[in-house]
XYZ file of C-alpha atoms in Angstrom:
671
model
C -29.183 -1.503 17.455
C -25.602 -1.335 16.333
C -23.183 0.947 18.090
C -21.547 4.000 16.592
C -18.620 1.956 15.373
C -20.654 -0.837 13.886
C -20.158 -3.278 16.777
C -23.235 -4.702 18.559
C -23.532 -3.130 22.035
C -24.279 -5.142 25.140
C -27.827 -4.686 26.348
C -27.360 -4.086 30.072
C -30.991 -4.791 30.977
C -31.023 -8.098 29.128
C -27.750 -9.082 30.716
C -28.984 -8.288 34.230
C -32.205 -10.247 33.639
C -30.213 -13.233 32.498
C -28.102 -13.048 35.635
C -31.188 -12.791 37.837
C -32.752 -15.840 36.219
C -29.602 -17.918 36.441
C -29.724 -20.512 39.222
C -27.383 -19.871 42.079
C -24.450 -22.228 42.290
C -23.242 -23.372 45.670
C -19.985 -21.635 46.520
C -18.273 -24.857 47.468
C -19.106 -26.618 44.188
C -15.938 -25.988 42.190
C -15.668 -27.556 38.711
C -13.811 -30.826 38.728
C -10.372 -30.701 37.155
C -9.985 -32.952 34.129
C -7.552 -35.819 34.341
C -5.569 -37.871 31.844
C -6.092 -36.952 28.208
C -8.844 -34.576 29.269
C -6.275 -32.556 31.255
C -4.033 -32.305 28.171
C -6.960 -31.306 25.944
C -8.047 -28.692 28.489
C -4.601 -27.079 28.490
C -4.255 -27.254 24.719
C -7.627 -25.556 24.350
C -6.432 -22.726 26.577
C -3.208 -22.316 24.608
C -5.153 -22.348 21.340
C -7.480 -19.620 22.636
C -4.521 -17.404 23.524
C -2.827 -18.100 20.199
C -6.007 -17.410 18.250
C -6.970 -14.208 20.057
C -3.479 -12.683 20.184
C -1.951 -13.668 16.843
C -4.605 -15.000 14.439
C -7.507 -12.589 14.971
C -7.931 -9.257 13.223
C -10.741 -6.697 13.350
C -12.593 -6.356 10.059
C -12.550 -2.569 10.443
C -8.764 -2.830 10.458
C -8.917 -4.782 7.217
C -11.217 -2.198 5.645
C -8.973 0.718 6.607
C -5.834 -1.140 5.474
C -7.527 -1.877 2.133
C -8.160 1.831 1.568
C -4.507 2.595 2.321
C -3.382 -0.271 0.081
C -5.597 0.904 -2.766
C -4.220 4.430 -2.433
C -0.675 3.027 -2.533
C -1.481 0.944 -5.610
C -2.862 3.944 -7.498
C -0.076 6.339 -6.482
C 2.614 3.783 -7.311
C 1.095 3.365 -10.766
C 1.162 7.150 -11.177
C 4.802 7.167 -10.025
C 5.714 4.754 -12.819
C 3.671 6.544 -15.494
C 6.350 8.966 -16.811
C 8.672 6.005 -17.421
C 5.965 3.544 -18.454
C 7.109 3.117 -22.053
C 10.794 3.537 -21.177
C 10.663 0.510 -18.890
C 8.111 -1.809 -20.488
C 7.893 -1.172 -24.239
C 9.977 -2.559 -27.090
C 11.438 0.924 -27.440
C 12.523 0.998 -23.825
C 15.628 -0.088 -21.984
C 14.625 -3.774 -21.947
C 12.567 -4.869 -24.977
C 10.291 -7.854 -24.607
C 12.270 -10.085 -26.973
C 15.452 -9.532 -24.954
C 13.634 -10.185 -21.688
C 12.383 -13.497 -23.106
C 15.723 -14.460 -24.622
C 17.789 -13.497 -21.542
C 15.593 -13.852 -18.449
C 16.802 -11.648 -15.625
C 16.203 -14.288 -12.961
C 15.227 -17.926 -12.696
C 11.471 -18.417 -12.633
C 10.612 -14.750 -13.151
C 6.934 -14.285 -14.028
C 5.249 -11.371 -15.755
C 2.151 -10.802 -17.851
C 3.805 -7.690 -19.281
C 5.701 -9.744 -21.858
C 2.430 -9.931 -23.782
C 2.314 -6.127 -24.108
C 5.105 -4.384 -25.995
C 3.757 -1.529 -28.124
C 2.644 1.846 -26.786
C -1.127 1.337 -27.432
C -1.033 -2.083 -25.772
C 0.810 -0.771 -22.735
C -1.467 2.232 -22.269
C -4.499 -0.063 -22.505
C -2.871 -2.261 -19.850
C -2.196 0.852 -17.755
C -5.911 1.683 -17.867
C -6.825 -1.862 -16.787
C -4.413 -1.601 -13.850
C -5.858 1.769 -12.839
C -9.411 0.393 -12.841
C -8.335 -2.692 -10.857
C -6.424 -0.669 -8.273
C -9.318 1.785 -7.934
C -11.680 -1.136 -7.280
C -9.385 -2.198 -4.430
C -9.355 1.371 -3.116
C -13.145 1.743 -2.966
C -13.789 -1.936 -2.221
C -15.835 -2.915 -5.272
C -15.724 -6.610 -6.212
C -12.883 -6.607 -3.716
C -11.862 -10.263 -3.703
C -11.562 -10.460 -7.485
C -9.889 -7.058 -7.787
C -7.405 -7.889 -5.025
C -6.328 -11.162 -6.622
C -5.827 -9.418 -9.966
C -3.952 -6.608 -8.206
C -1.543 -9.136 -6.690
C -0.910 -10.660 -10.131
C -0.489 -7.252 -11.765
C 1.911 -5.964 -9.104
C 4.061 -9.096 -9.320
C 4.022 -8.819 -13.126
C 4.867 -5.125 -13.089
C 7.773 -5.684 -10.712
C 8.932 -8.869 -12.420
C 9.030 -7.364 -15.920
C 12.231 -5.414 -15.312
C 14.238 -6.673 -12.355
C 16.964 -4.160 -13.165
C 14.981 -1.623 -11.112
C 13.843 -4.011 -8.377
C 14.829 -3.260 -4.785
C 13.664 -4.292 -1.326
C 10.689 -1.963 -1.624
C 9.331 -3.871 -4.595
C 9.620 -7.129 -2.647
C 7.787 -5.614 0.348
C 5.116 -4.329 -2.032
C 4.669 -7.831 -3.491
C 4.382 -9.317 -0.010
C 1.878 -6.711 1.161
C -0.491 -7.247 -1.763
C -0.079 -11.031 -1.732
C -0.616 -11.709 1.985
C -3.613 -9.362 2.255
C -5.253 -11.110 -0.719
C -6.025 -13.985 1.690
C -8.077 -11.697 3.974
C -11.650 -10.326 3.612
C -10.493 -6.770 2.958
C -13.872 -5.686 1.567
C -16.059 -6.589 4.546
C -16.022 -3.055 5.984
C -15.708 0.508 4.663
C -16.302 -0.658 1.099
C -18.765 -0.365 -1.748
C -19.321 -4.129 -1.411
C -20.364 -3.715 2.237
C -22.604 -0.756 1.349
C -24.366 -2.645 -1.428
C -24.808 -5.688 0.808
C -26.382 -3.530 3.495
C -28.678 -1.824 0.978
C -29.869 -5.234 -0.188
C -30.401 -6.492 3.363
C -32.870 -3.779 4.234
C -34.844 -1.445 1.988
C -36.165 1.334 4.198
C -39.422 3.006 3.151
C -39.905 5.765 5.739
C -38.245 7.853 8.444
C -38.948 5.351 11.234
C -37.075 2.638 9.380
C -34.238 5.013 8.579
C -33.854 5.786 12.285
C -33.809 2.086 13.182
C -30.172 0.907 13.026
C -30.975 -2.771 13.641
C -29.501 -5.295 11.209
C -27.888 -2.645 9.028
C -24.675 -4.671 8.886
C -24.463 -8.410 8.444
C -23.475 -9.838 11.871
C -20.733 -11.835 10.152
C -19.078 -8.569 9.104
C -19.117 -7.374 12.717
C -17.250 -10.376 14.090
C -13.435 -10.410 14.102
C -11.798 -12.473 11.372
C -9.677 -15.476 12.345
C -7.151 -16.787 9.835
C -3.602 -18.071 9.576
C -2.988 -15.146 7.208
C -3.269 -12.702 10.132
C -0.509 -14.567 11.974
C 1.618 -14.817 8.832
C 1.457 -11.039 8.367
C 2.688 -10.550 11.939
C 5.465 -13.061 11.323
C 6.416 -11.310 8.071
C 6.697 -7.893 9.726
C 8.709 -9.388 12.589
C 11.088 -11.047 10.105
C 11.626 -7.825 8.160
C 12.751 -5.869 11.214
C 14.457 -8.661 13.143
C 16.762 -9.738 10.331
C 17.389 -6.168 9.227
C 18.657 -5.233 12.680
C 20.766 -8.332 13.380
C 22.530 -7.958 10.022
C 23.685 -4.430 10.939
C 27.004 -5.519 12.455
C 29.334 -3.010 10.773
C 31.414 -0.366 12.507
C 29.250 2.506 11.218
C 26.208 1.103 13.017
C 28.139 0.434 16.190
C 29.704 3.902 16.449
C 26.511 5.722 15.389
C 27.703 7.219 12.084
C 25.642 5.121 9.658
C 23.003 7.790 8.987
C 25.725 10.237 7.936
C 26.942 7.994 5.116
C 23.444 7.291 3.840
C 22.630 11.015 3.729
C 25.548 11.566 1.338
C 24.432 9.007 -1.262
C 23.351 11.458 -3.967
C 21.618 8.855 -6.097
C 19.233 8.157 -3.192
C 18.611 11.406 -1.304
C 16.061 14.053 -2.264
C 17.215 17.560 -3.279
C 15.912 19.087 -0.027
C 17.932 16.671 2.098
C 21.011 17.259 -0.062
C 20.702 21.003 0.564
C 20.583 20.737 4.375
C 22.592 17.585 5.211
C 25.784 19.536 5.756
C 24.073 21.471 8.550
C 23.030 18.421 10.578
C 24.936 18.333 13.923
C 27.046 15.188 14.486
C 25.182 14.501 17.725
C 21.885 14.348 15.820
C 23.431 11.873 13.355
C 24.402 9.561 16.221
C 20.966 9.883 17.828
C 19.302 9.095 14.483
C 21.448 6.010 13.959
C 20.707 4.707 17.446
C 16.998 5.414 16.971
C 16.903 3.330 13.773
C 18.512 0.389 15.564
C 16.276 0.806 18.600
C 13.113 0.986 16.504
C 13.994 -2.026 14.368
C 14.796 -4.043 17.498
C 11.697 -2.939 19.424
C 9.070 -3.580 16.767
C 9.519 -7.411 16.654
C 9.373 -7.576 20.462
C 6.123 -5.564 20.502
C 4.488 -7.757 17.879
C 5.593 -11.054 19.414
C 4.612 -10.214 22.999
C 1.263 -11.628 24.181
C 1.357 -9.235 27.155
C 0.038 -5.711 26.884
C -0.931 -6.444 23.314
C -2.910 -3.250 22.693
C -0.202 -0.838 23.824
C 2.559 -2.979 22.326
C 0.833 -2.821 18.943
C 0.337 0.933 19.294
C 4.033 1.393 20.011
C 4.919 -0.751 16.984
C 2.616 1.299 14.726
C 4.108 4.566 15.989
C 7.690 3.388 15.482
C 6.963 1.999 12.009
C 5.300 5.209 10.839
C 7.990 7.497 12.303
C 10.737 5.354 10.823
C 9.306 4.991 7.337
C 7.800 8.422 6.885
C 11.309 9.651 7.676
C 12.776 7.254 5.095
C 10.174 8.163 2.479
C 10.711 11.912 2.909
C 14.505 11.586 2.822
C 15.287 9.007 0.140
C 13.963 7.816 -3.224
C 13.398 4.175 -2.313
C 10.361 3.392 -4.429
C 7.400 1.865 -2.570
C 9.399 0.549 0.416
C 8.621 3.178 3.045
C 4.971 3.553 2.098
C 4.356 -0.204 1.841
C 5.670 -0.596 5.395
C 3.356 2.201 6.566
C 0.423 0.307 5.027
C 1.648 -2.865 6.753
C 1.430 -0.955 10.056
C -2.296 -0.278 9.553
C -2.917 -4.022 9.850
C -1.843 -3.846 13.505
C -4.818 -1.835 14.799
C -6.951 -3.687 17.357
C -10.616 -3.440 18.321
C -9.583 -1.304 21.297
C -8.110 1.243 18.907
C -11.349 1.487 16.954
C -13.415 1.851 20.118
C -11.057 4.573 21.338
C -11.289 6.338 17.977
C -15.093 6.251 18.131
C -15.141 7.738 21.645
C -12.618 10.394 20.667
C -14.071 11.443 17.321
C -17.778 11.279 18.099
C -18.973 14.801 18.873
C -22.568 15.381 19.915
C -22.588 18.978 18.682
C -22.291 17.678 15.118
C -25.626 15.843 15.355
C -28.096 16.872 12.663
C -31.609 16.001 11.528
C -31.759 15.171 7.827
C -35.016 16.364 6.261
C -36.096 14.598 3.097
C -38.993 14.553 0.671
C -41.007 11.452 1.538
C -42.401 11.232 -1.987
C -38.992 11.319 -3.680
C -37.265 8.016 -4.374
C -33.958 9.804 -4.953
C -34.132 11.605 -1.587
C -34.978 8.357 0.192
C -32.083 6.572 -1.527
C -29.658 9.323 -0.457
C -30.846 9.004 3.146
C -30.373 5.242 3.036
C -26.774 5.757 1.938
C -26.179 8.412 4.633
C -27.545 6.052 7.276
C -24.909 3.489 6.388
C -22.096 6.031 6.325
C -23.190 7.434 9.698
C -21.146 5.088 11.891
C -21.304 7.480 14.864
C -25.139 7.669 14.657
C -25.199 11.450 14.701
C -27.818 11.732 11.971
C -31.565 11.402 12.480
C -34.082 11.416 9.652
C -37.439 13.189 9.318
C -39.780 13.220 6.345
C -41.272 16.481 5.106
C -43.622 16.983 2.208
C -42.791 19.409 -0.558
C -39.081 19.913 -0.040
C -38.128 21.715 -3.233
C -34.437 20.881 -2.807
C -34.984 17.205 -1.987
C -32.861 17.155 1.172
C -32.194 19.714 3.922
C -30.667 19.702 7.407
C -31.791 20.953 10.789
C -29.793 21.635 13.945
C -31.405 19.996 16.994
C -30.497 22.820 19.408
C -31.818 25.903 17.627
C -33.807 24.121 14.873
C -32.035 26.268 12.282
C -32.772 25.018 8.797
C -29.952 24.627 6.281
C -30.165 23.967 2.554
C -27.891 23.194 -0.365
C -24.145 23.580 0.366
C -24.720 24.547 4.012
C -26.855 21.455 4.581
C -24.393 19.227 2.752
C -21.479 20.589 4.799
C -23.238 19.922 8.119
C -24.334 16.439 7.077
C -20.842 15.477 5.911
C -19.331 16.909 9.125
C -21.394 14.388 11.126
C -19.808 11.445 9.287
C -16.486 9.835 10.286
C -13.604 12.059 9.129
C -16.232 14.326 7.615
C -14.965 17.571 9.198
C -11.755 17.194 7.169
C -13.859 17.658 4.007
C -16.893 19.639 5.159
C -15.024 22.916 5.603
C -14.354 23.044 1.866
C -18.094 23.326 1.221
C -18.216 26.474 3.335
C -15.493 28.293 1.413
C -16.926 31.222 -0.609
C -16.825 30.485 -4.292
C -16.770 26.733 -3.851
C -19.992 26.883 -1.846
C -21.597 28.952 -4.621
C -20.489 26.359 -7.177
C -22.032 23.570 -5.086
C -25.247 25.604 -4.785
C -25.397 26.038 -8.557
C -24.862 22.302 -9.137
C -27.446 21.494 -6.462
C -30.019 23.769 -8.144
C -29.303 22.252 -11.545
C -29.672 18.707 -10.209
C -32.809 19.240 -8.130
C -34.697 20.861 -10.991
C -34.704 17.458 -12.666
C -36.717 14.424 -11.653
C -33.821 12.203 -10.580
C -36.180 9.573 -9.221
C -37.591 9.016 -12.675
C -34.222 9.255 -14.436
C -32.633 6.556 -12.267
C -35.777 4.522 -11.662
C -35.824 5.158 -7.898
C -39.171 4.628 -6.197
C -40.494 4.828 -2.653
C -41.591 1.337 -1.509
C -45.332 1.013 -0.880
C -44.818 -1.048 2.250
C -42.179 -1.009 4.996
C -39.035 -2.837 4.000
C -38.303 -6.103 5.755
C -34.811 -7.258 6.646
C -33.644 -9.672 3.978
C -31.697 -12.466 5.624
C -30.913 -15.304 3.251
C -29.753 -18.353 5.168
C -27.239 -20.355 3.130
C -28.222 -23.850 2.149
C -26.378 -26.822 3.691
C -24.571 -27.365 0.378
C -23.491 -23.727 0.279
C -22.223 -23.921 3.871
C -20.174 -27.005 3.048
C -18.795 -25.309 -0.063
C -17.885 -22.290 2.059
C -16.003 -24.437 4.576
C -14.198 -26.158 1.699
C -13.109 -22.805 0.246
C -11.896 -21.645 3.661
C -9.876 -24.846 4.035
C -8.301 -24.346 0.614
C -7.483 -20.752 1.532
C -5.737 -21.756 4.737
C -3.821 -24.510 2.925
C -2.711 -21.942 0.336
C -1.459 -19.710 3.158
C 0.505 -22.650 4.594
C 2.037 -23.391 1.178
C 3.057 -19.780 0.592
C 4.440 -19.561 4.128
C 6.527 -22.688 3.526
C 7.953 -21.070 0.390
C 8.725 -17.845 2.270
C 10.413 -19.628 5.190
C 12.511 -21.767 2.862
C 13.472 -18.710 0.807
C 14.498 -16.890 3.992
C 16.689 -19.780 5.146
C 18.382 -19.907 1.743
C 18.831 -16.146 1.355
C 19.551 -14.683 4.803
C 23.230 -14.330 5.688
C 22.846 -15.305 9.330
C 21.499 -18.674 8.197
C 23.170 -19.555 4.891
C 26.653 -18.774 6.215
C 26.176 -21.336 8.959
C 24.149 -24.055 7.304
C 23.259 -24.911 3.723
C 19.505 -25.303 3.435
C 18.094 -27.190 0.417
C 15.842 -25.223 -1.927
C 13.246 -27.640 -3.360
C 11.987 -26.563 -6.745
C 8.262 -26.377 -5.776
C 9.069 -23.949 -2.948
C 11.540 -22.074 -5.118
C 8.883 -21.628 -7.807
C 6.431 -20.200 -5.261
C 8.954 -17.620 -4.065
C 10.303 -16.637 -7.480
C 7.069 -16.411 -9.432
C 5.521 -13.865 -7.070
C 8.940 -12.363 -6.180
C 8.366 -12.596 -2.429
C 12.028 -12.849 -1.551
C 13.266 -12.634 2.027
C 16.646 -10.885 1.871
C 16.296 -8.559 4.854
C 19.720 -6.914 5.146
C 19.097 -3.308 4.177
C 22.237 -1.151 4.606
C 24.028 -4.150 6.115
C 26.504 -4.894 7.530
C 27.460 -1.242 6.891
C 25.497 1.441 5.043
C 26.427 2.452 1.514
C 29.661 4.439 1.731
C 30.190 5.143 -1.955
C 28.114 6.855 -4.586
C 27.837 6.464 -8.322
C 25.807 6.803 -11.469
C 26.042 6.302 -15.218
C 27.063 9.277 -17.342
C 26.814 9.183 -21.126
C 29.007 11.395 -23.304
C 27.186 11.251 -26.642
C 27.917 13.270 -29.780
C 24.938 14.562 -31.734
C 24.825 14.964 -35.472
C 25.328 18.718 -35.094
C 28.450 18.279 -32.956
C 27.097 18.777 -29.441
C 28.018 16.656 -26.398
C 24.928 15.513 -24.536
C 23.806 12.941 -21.977
C 20.587 11.462 -23.447
C 19.356 10.481 -19.988
C 19.395 14.072 -18.719
C 19.176 16.103 -21.921
C 22.124 18.177 -20.695
C 25.891 18.136 -21.282
C 27.534 15.237 -19.419
C 28.556 16.038 -15.842
C 31.436 13.958 -14.505
C 32.235 15.794 -11.268
C 30.108 13.802 -8.855
C 31.760 15.405 -5.813
C 29.816 18.634 -6.433
C 26.452 16.931 -6.841
C 23.575 17.939 -4.567
C 21.310 14.940 -5.219
C 21.359 13.445 -8.714
C 17.627 14.215 -8.972
C 16.808 10.860 -10.523
C 13.761 8.952 -9.371
C 14.121 5.478 -7.893
C 13.542 3.790 -11.244
C 16.491 5.385 -13.011
C 18.742 5.391 -9.937
C 18.451 1.633 -9.549
C 18.649 1.021 -13.300
C 21.981 2.854 -13.557
C 23.292 1.151 -10.438
C 22.497 -2.288 -11.863
C 23.710 -1.613 -15.390
C 27.283 -0.864 -14.336
C 27.623 -4.378 -12.907
C 29.353 -6.950 -15.157
C 26.551 -9.431 -14.472
C 24.156 -7.196 -16.421
C 26.426 -6.492 -19.398
C 24.110 -8.582 -21.591
C 21.553 -5.764 -21.388
C 23.907 -2.967 -22.472
C 23.087 -3.341 -26.153
C 19.482 -2.503 -25.255
C 20.746 0.576 -23.403
C 22.702 1.589 -26.499
C 19.605 1.223 -28.699
C 17.625 3.280 -26.206
C 20.256 6.017 -26.505
C 19.965 5.933 -30.308
C 16.219 6.562 -30.010
C 16.811 9.834 -28.186
C 15.602 12.020 -31.127
C 12.347 10.018 -31.196
C 11.715 11.107 -27.629
C 12.632 14.762 -28.193
C 11.179 15.114 -31.682
C 14.337 16.984 -32.846
C 16.328 15.555 -35.808
C 19.401 17.509 -34.679
C 19.479 15.295 -31.547
C 20.441 12.261 -33.630
C 23.193 10.391 -31.768
C 26.311 9.629 -33.799
C 28.697 8.107 -31.257
C 29.696 8.241 -27.625
C 30.924 6.527 -24.484
C 29.115 5.290 -21.398
C 30.883 5.748 -18.054
C 30.325 4.686 -14.484
C 31.322 7.656 -12.327
C 31.742 7.088 -8.606
C 33.207 8.660 -5.499
C 33.417 7.944 -1.784
C 31.082 9.621 0.659
C 32.741 12.118 3.025
C 33.993 10.732 6.352
C 31.942 11.427 9.449
C 32.279 15.098 10.368
C 33.251 16.115 6.813
C 31.184 17.428 3.905
C 33.465 16.831 0.912
C 33.314 13.615 -1.122
C 36.595 12.207 -2.384
C 38.259 9.603 -4.585
C 36.392 10.451 -7.784
C 36.700 7.706 -10.407
C 35.556 7.521 -14.033
C 35.327 4.025 -15.529
C 34.300 3.498 -19.140
C 31.757 0.708 -19.576
C 31.485 0.684 -23.380
C 31.628 2.835 -26.513
C 29.115 3.019 -29.324
C 28.817 4.348 -32.846
C 25.482 4.681 -34.596
C 25.727 3.280 -38.156
C 22.312 4.687 -39.059
C 23.573 8.231 -38.430
C 26.311 7.986 -41.063
C 23.874 8.190 -43.979
C 22.045 11.212 -42.570
C 23.054 14.653 -43.856
C 24.841 16.899 -41.382
C 23.056 20.130 -40.441
C 24.458 22.935 -42.590
C 26.311 20.401 -44.764
């Protein structure tokens, strides 16, 4: 029988019998030490075992949980982009497809989005992405969905590099590296369907038998080079970020102060309270960032105290990045790193979680109608969700509601929403949801739905029948040819990991300051293509060597056909006094777009910005918003010195002027 966490327990009686039957070895008969090449092989085998167990092995439950977090991040990031979907990707946006093809933003950039330019096409693509990301979230057809998700994320990020930042690169890396792992082996629809196929229970006795519910292969830890590469990637991110922070602001502890006063990055809440933060807390925060970034690589690289070292790394990563995510608009960076941290959980963590969360008082007996195929199917699903084995099953004839629940202590019988709440509370993390079913009003709604559903013959509607005979465990042994094909696929997968790792290492040596300023490393085109196509760059020097000490944004002073001055990006009159700003209230997409567009290197894309400004009345639906002429400015100031709260050195630099020829022929309002 499997344990509450899905791992096979050790049968103590069987183990003791095996020890009793084992022949006694004479105490003086020590194994002979190997010599020559055998001695070398013996030592290498020991080193390989340590390397494999510490760095290359990952619990499949960890992969399942990380997949759920990754899927949630994929869906929420898509939602984050939705308001600006057409602005960024359509031919009526800031970078039309024809311009992106004619003037590529970077060498080797890859994107499928160039094939979609109109609004209907892009919304259809949005729906495809949502379905794909949802499949990753729930774990349905996981391998296929994950590969497509990696391609879609790289395409989405590569379509408009004017908004790319380190968070987009981390996001690419997260989706790409995890695509090499069996993320759907646990906590997934794929695993549930596989288990349902393996055994088709026909009665209560079989429902209460937990043997062979999960394929033994899914219980074993997964060993792959990809697990070690993910550790190496996380170590590189923090190690190089911390050693690049050599500026005075990091050394004297004032770096956090300057970052908090970058209005294009901070949230409105932070902007409202940053002036109240004591200087001592600023220094402590700066030192904590450095300490955390320096400690995490040590924890992940250490083979000693691995469990607690990993736990410390997870805690530091989550504290650090939840703080970043709540304070700044950085895109997916903070949340992608939090998802990366979920890949660090060990088997000890899962066993501890099972011991901590399993509560005997939540145990329930699920009563079901033995003649109902739908009731039996529901119990089969509940059995597989019941990882803590707190549910028992008992058949009863004539249950009008199909399924009920009974408390073992007082044998109280519960039906409808009350039964559903108690059953869900017995499942992992169930109490976080079950209380909702007990709330008055919502519980009555559930009761009404339950009554409406149970009055119909669901077994007949969905073709669910009770098997005539007990269900046997279906174990299909793979053929020799299939086993060889499987080993071949695994070999190809590991070789692909090695190739991608070679591209990442070469990209890091070319891009990182601490390396390229000392030695010039060649960048072979095959490795360069690997890094650029999937945009897994390795420039880990965030806020280095000093944090950002200036602030700036683009302000447009446009004249409408009715004589008003307006900034088409805000819909308000242009505001040039950046020193009084309390957060610019732009999201990450527009903040980075403005920051990139003021650079001379991106002047080739300013005509597209001008055309986007002209289309302002199309977005508002107001003819009086027609743009006649205007100027585009880069407005910047310096962040206040440490201990001060007033920005200074306000500058206003004109980037270009424009005049809309199409507006000349239009009649003036009131003319």
